Amino acid sequence: MTDTTPTPEILPADAPQQGREATDATTVHREDYQPPAFWIDSVALTFDLDPAKTRVLNKMQVRRNMAVPAQPLRLDGEGLNLARVLVNGQGASFKLERGQLVLSNLPEGDAPFDLEIFTTCQPEKNTQLSGLYVSQGTFFTQCEAEGFRRITYFLDRPDVMSVYTVTLRADKAAYPVLLSNGNLVEQGELEDGRHFARWSDPFKKPSYLFALVAGPLVAREQRITARNGREHLLQIYVRAGDLEKTEHAMRSLMASIAWDETRFGLPLDLDRFMIVATSDFNMGAMENKGLNIFNTKFVLASQATATDQDFANVESVIGHEYFHNWTGNRITCRDWFQLSLKEGLTVFRDQEFSMDMAGSASARAVKRIEDVRLLRTMQFAEDAGPMAHPVRPDSYQEINNFYTLTIYEKGAEVVRMMHTLVGEAGFRKGMALYFERHDGQAVTCDDFAQAIADANPQSPLAVHLEQFKRWYSQAGTPHVQAEGQYDAAAQTYTLTLTQTTPPTPGQGEKHPLIIPVRLGLLGRNGAALPLQLQSEQGVQELGLEATLVLHERQQSFTFTQVGESPVPSLLRGFSAPVVLHQNLDDDALETLLQYDSDPFNRWEASQQWAQRIIVQALADGDAQAAPRLPERYLAALRHLLADAQLDAAFKDLVLTLPSEGYIAEQLDSVDPQRIHAVREALQDHLAQALHAQWQTVWEQHHDTGAYQPDAHSAGRRALAGKALAMLVRDARRTGDAVWPGKAYQSFKDAGNMTDRFNALSALVQAGHPLAEPALERFHQVFRGESLVLDKWFQLQASAPAQGQGEAASVLARVQRLMQHPDFSLRNPNRARSLIFAYAQGNPAGFHRADGAGYQFWAEQVIALDAINAQVAARLARALDRWAKLAEPYRTAARAAIARVAAHEPLSKDVREIVQKALAAPAA
Ligand code: B3K
Ligand code: ZN
């Protein structure tokens, strides 16, 4: 099962071999899409489950697709032992060619025939966690994108949809619970202590949505009646000790069901909806029809073990997978290039769900800011690096490498722009048309955009549809330059917007996009000015806010009757995923920060201001004394902190300086140590200059009463945590022992994990001597809680060095922790909590002048690749941006990537990443 040999074998037979430059023979191209030569109408699978050798009998009803020329049937398979192939009950001749099972002499014509295939596989040896595997004595499957072929031979592609009947047979004592998709139709006893269960899924589905689970699990159950009167059974399956941690997940599932009914009119279409949690999982969760499988991290939550962030993540991921039931499962992707059809849309839906759950306008803005922060830090970096690809990619070597921030987060922004261009009601109409047209089909991103536009024929989306769709085909983040010109005599304000998109690998030429720019104008006293836009038709009264549609490279918009030189508030709510350049002075930023009616842009003003200060400090050079924050900026922050109208969570975001990763992306040449030093110095100054305010904030916010994970109380805890961290940080300067003591106390006595963890990290991040005993105690208390241990590893991997000398370095600490009895490279969550947290979450610890961090990274990529290629390929991406690094980091980073690239054997997952990284332009 763990075949990681470079595999021309699993190349689809029709993949192009020649006539293209610069891509490998294993590259799959979107343009080469061909409909399948056969359909598989139904599948009956029988599993005899055994960890060492599971037997799989696969009986299919197959029929030729008469719309394409007659050709052999080529079934995908990987790591299977083939025992028997029967066609209409007779032994059939077949070949194994490049991993595929090829059947040539099949019945002619369009009449269906029976195809029976018997194979075995070894789930206990499956460390890739793709296909059928065993985790802690329970069988699980993961089939997206191409894991089903590791279970049986099949047309493993999303446009082949079949009805499944699944019979599971296993030892009853070891595997009392037997689950698969759909409805349980039969169960009973077998000989020798074995039992069986038969499941039937009424909906046609592609193979990637198949799932089975078998093991000793228990379930929280809930019966609900939907709006339409239909009854459903909801179940959340976990290991016996975890049942009390599933209440929040169940509540989130019920909220998701209600939300999709209300917001989109989409009801649950199954009698039974199951979620199962496993601690060994490559990603967050999987939307298998009726049987979602989740990483425990996104199911289990109790106030003692989970932070507010964990609670919010559970709600959002449960929502996401549930929403896939319509956007992904009922309507699926024609091919994997269309992945964003389901992922971008479903992320948009889960973002809206979380916003609606958050309630108040400012809590909604907090969620939006968090989403945009992720997009701008991570996706913009991806879009500017060697793995840049369009939302609908043109080619891939390994599809699992394309479950990216671009497909998910930028894809969601593309859907959000459509929503902006057609309006809330128009979008709902568009969704209705999409389901009317395509329910039960496997379709493309074009089909989706067409449905939204057709439902709104007068909208700017419909008018500019072809151009809008460039968002799907063009990679790279667009830049928009805004220049404002005020004419006092004419009382006009002219805004000129210019768009450009930098070239990306393989895509040199870029064309203008459709960019919705939501905006308002503020007077110098902060009041919103009425917008009167001059157009060919005369003057349009637009009220206090409008959305301009930029469609040319450069366009000017003139507003009339503007009584004073206004402060423009552009791209409100981040109305398009672009980098906005505008030269606002401190006065303008202060006005926006204090008065803008759009909370997103208030936050944005604070970030731009901070960014400018940081860039200036970086430019000032090393010789200068510790950089400081200007008094005016500090005064604005003090003012904001004292504003009783604002949500604590919002204040916390405004008071957070841009991250080191975000700062790095704004620079041409990156010295991670220098960025760290400057940001740390400014943080120290923020701690010092606002000391009195931090004390007040702590006093006012640290008691949040009985624990509730709602957005409002979570915001209070976040702000209190920030205040405590600042006070402990400032104690390094003052030598004060009181605040560190209070932090230790709060760590010990906290009534919930958020407060406890915030206090612990305040000590660890400040490198205080109390950090060590606190970490020890934390491990002692939570040694049986694996998700909490992940936090323990992660905190240490992402904290600064705790002293001088190599032994005190972060790398030395990480290497020691790898020897800890609780560490295992095989468990993806644990590997992520230590190794990824170091390589991706601790720039100053990782980017060492001696290159030792990079060497460690290379070793771990190679070690992981032998276990789990998908996880290894994620880690491999940590050095994507090597070409931007200053010396000596750059050369050392490149050498480490080259070392991975030269290693044999290497999975095609990792190979694609490192080859693309090495091909990055030299600048
Ligand atoms: N669709 C899955 C992701 C599958 C990843 C395969 N490498 C989870 C999700 O996006 O909901
Ligand atoms: Zn998804």
CSV table of N, CA and C in Angstrom, one decimal, residues 219-224 232-237 243-258 273-275 298-301 314-315 318 353 357:
chain,number,residue,atom,x,y,z
A,219,ALA,N,-21.7,6.7,19.9
A,219,ALA,CA,-22.3,7.9,19.2
A,219,ALA,C,-23.1,8.7,20.1
A,220,ARG,N,-23.0,10.0,19.9
A,220,ARG,CA,-24.0,11.0,20.4
A,220,ARG,C,-25.1,11.0,19.4
A,221,GLU,N,-26.4,10.9,19.8
A,221,GLU,CA,-27.5,10.9,18.8
A,221,GLU,C,-28.4,12.0,19.0
A,222,GLN,N,-29.0,12.5,17.9
A,222,GLN,CA,-30.0,13.6,18.0
A,222,GLN,C,-31.0,13.3,16.9
A,223,ARG,N,-32.3,13.4,17.3
A,223,ARG,CA,-33.3,13.3,16.2
A,223,ARG,C,-33.8,14.7,16.0
A,224,ILE,N,-34.0,15.1,14.8
A,224,ILE,CA,-34.5,16.4,14.5
A,224,ILE,C,-35.6,16.3,13.4
A,232,HIS,N,-34.9,13.3,10.8
A,232,HIS,CA,-33.6,12.8,10.5
A,232,HIS,C,-32.9,12.4,11.8
A,233,LEU,N,-32.0,11.4,11.7
A,233,LEU,CA,-31.2,11.0,12.8
A,233,LEU,C,-29.8,11.5,12.6
A,234,LEU,N,-29.3,12.3,13.5
A,234,LEU,CA,-27.9,12.8,13.4
A,234,LEU,C,-27.0,12.0,14.4
A,235,GLN,N,-25.9,11.6,14.0
A,235,GLN,CA,-25.0,10.8,14.9
A,235,GLN,C,-23.6,11.3,14.8
A,236,ILE,N,-22.9,11.4,16.0
A,236,ILE,CA,-21.5,11.7,16.0
A,236,ILE,C,-20.8,10.6,16.7
A,237,TYR,N,-19.9,9.9,15.9
A,237,TYR,CA,-19.2,8.7,16.5
A,237,TYR,C,-17.8,9.1,16.9
A,243,LEU,N,-17.1,11.1,24.3
A,243,LEU,CA,-18.5,11.4,24.1
A,243,LEU,C,-18.9,12.8,24.6
A,244,GLU,N,-18.4,13.1,25.8
A,244,GLU,CA,-18.8,14.4,26.4
A,244,GLU,C,-18.2,15.6,25.7
A,245,LYS,N,-17.3,15.3,24.8
A,245,LYS,CA,-16.7,16.5,24.0
A,245,LYS,C,-17.4,16.7,22.7
A,246,THR,N,-18.6,16.1,22.5
A,246,THR,CA,-19.2,16.2,21.2
A,246,THR,C,-20.4,17.1,21.2
A,247,GLU,N,-20.7,17.7,22.3
A,247,GLU,CA,-21.9,18.5,22.4
A,247,GLU,C,-21.9,19.7,21.4
A,248,HIS,N,-20.7,20.4,21.4
A,248,HIS,CA,-20.6,21.6,20.6
A,248,HIS,C,-20.7,21.2,19.1
A,249,ALA,N,-20.1,20.0,18.7
A,249,ALA,CA,-20.2,19.5,17.3
A,249,ALA,C,-21.6,19.3,17.0
A,250,MET,N,-22.4,18.7,17.8
A,250,MET,CA,-23.8,18.4,17.5
A,250,MET,C,-24.6,19.7,17.3
A,251,ARG,N,-24.3,20.6,18.2
A,251,ARG,CA,-25.0,21.9,18.1
A,251,ARG,C,-24.6,22.6,16.8
A,252,SER,N,-23.4,22.5,16.5
A,252,SER,CA,-22.9,23.1,15.2
A,252,SER,C,-23.6,22.5,14.0
A,253,LEU,N,-23.7,21.1,14.1
A,253,LEU,CA,-24.3,20.4,12.9
A,253,LEU,C,-25.8,20.9,12.8
A,254,MET,N,-26.5,20.9,13.9
A,254,MET,CA,-27.9,21.4,13.9
A,254,MET,C,-28.0,22.8,13.3
A,255,ALA,N,-27.1,23.7,13.8
A,255,ALA,CA,-27.1,25.0,13.3
A,255,ALA,C,-26.8,25.1,11.8
A,256,SER,N,-25.9,24.2,11.3
A,256,SER,CA,-25.6,24.2,9.9
A,256,SER,C,-26.8,23.8,9.1
A,257,ILE,N,-27.5,22.8,9.6
A,257,ILE,CA,-28.7,22.3,8.9
A,257,ILE,C,-29.8,23.4,8.8
A,258,ALA,N,-30.0,24.1,9.9
A,258,ALA,CA,-31.0,25.1,9.9
A,258,ALA,C,-30.6,26.3,9.0
A,273,PHE,N,-27.6,11.2,9.1
A,273,PHE,CA,-26.3,11.9,8.8
A,273,PHE,C,-25.3,11.7,9.9
A,274,MET,N,-24.2,11.1,9.5
A,274,MET,CA,-23.2,10.7,10.5
A,274,MET,C,-21.9,11.4,10.3
A,275,ILE,N,-21.3,11.7,11.5
A,275,ILE,CA,-19.9,12.2,11.5
A,275,ILE,C,-19.1,11.3,12.4
A,298,PHE,N,-11.4,18.8,14.8
A,298,PHE,CA,-12.6,19.6,14.4
A,298,PHE,C,-13.9,19.0,14.8
A,299,VAL,N,-13.8,18.1,15.8
A,299,VAL,CA,-15.1,17.6,16.4
A,299,VAL,C,-15.1,17.8,17.9
A,300,LEU,N,-14.0,17.4,18.5
A,300,LEU,CA,-14.0,17.3,20.0
A,300,LEU,C,-13.7,18.7,20.6
A,301,ALA,N,-14.5,19.1,21.5
A,301,ALA,CA,-14.3,20.4,22.2
A,301,ALA,C,-15.0,20.4,23.5
A,314,VAL,N,-14.4,24.2,15.0
A,314,VAL,CA,-15.3,23.0,14.9
A,314,VAL,C,-16.6,23.5,14.2
A,315,GLU,N,-17.1,24.6,14.7
A,315,GLU,CA,-18.4,25.1,14.0
A,315,GLU,C,-18.2,25.3,12.5
A,318,ILE,N,-17.5,21.9,10.6
A,318,ILE,CA,-18.8,21.1,10.5
A,318,ILE,C,-19.7,21.7,9.5
A,353,PHE,N,-21.8,31.4,6.9
A,353,PHE,CA,-22.4,30.8,8.1
A,353,PHE,C,-21.8,31.3,9.4
A,357,MET,N,-23.6,33.4,12.3
A,357,MET,CA,-23.7,32.9,13.7
A,357,MET,C,-23.1,33.9,14.7
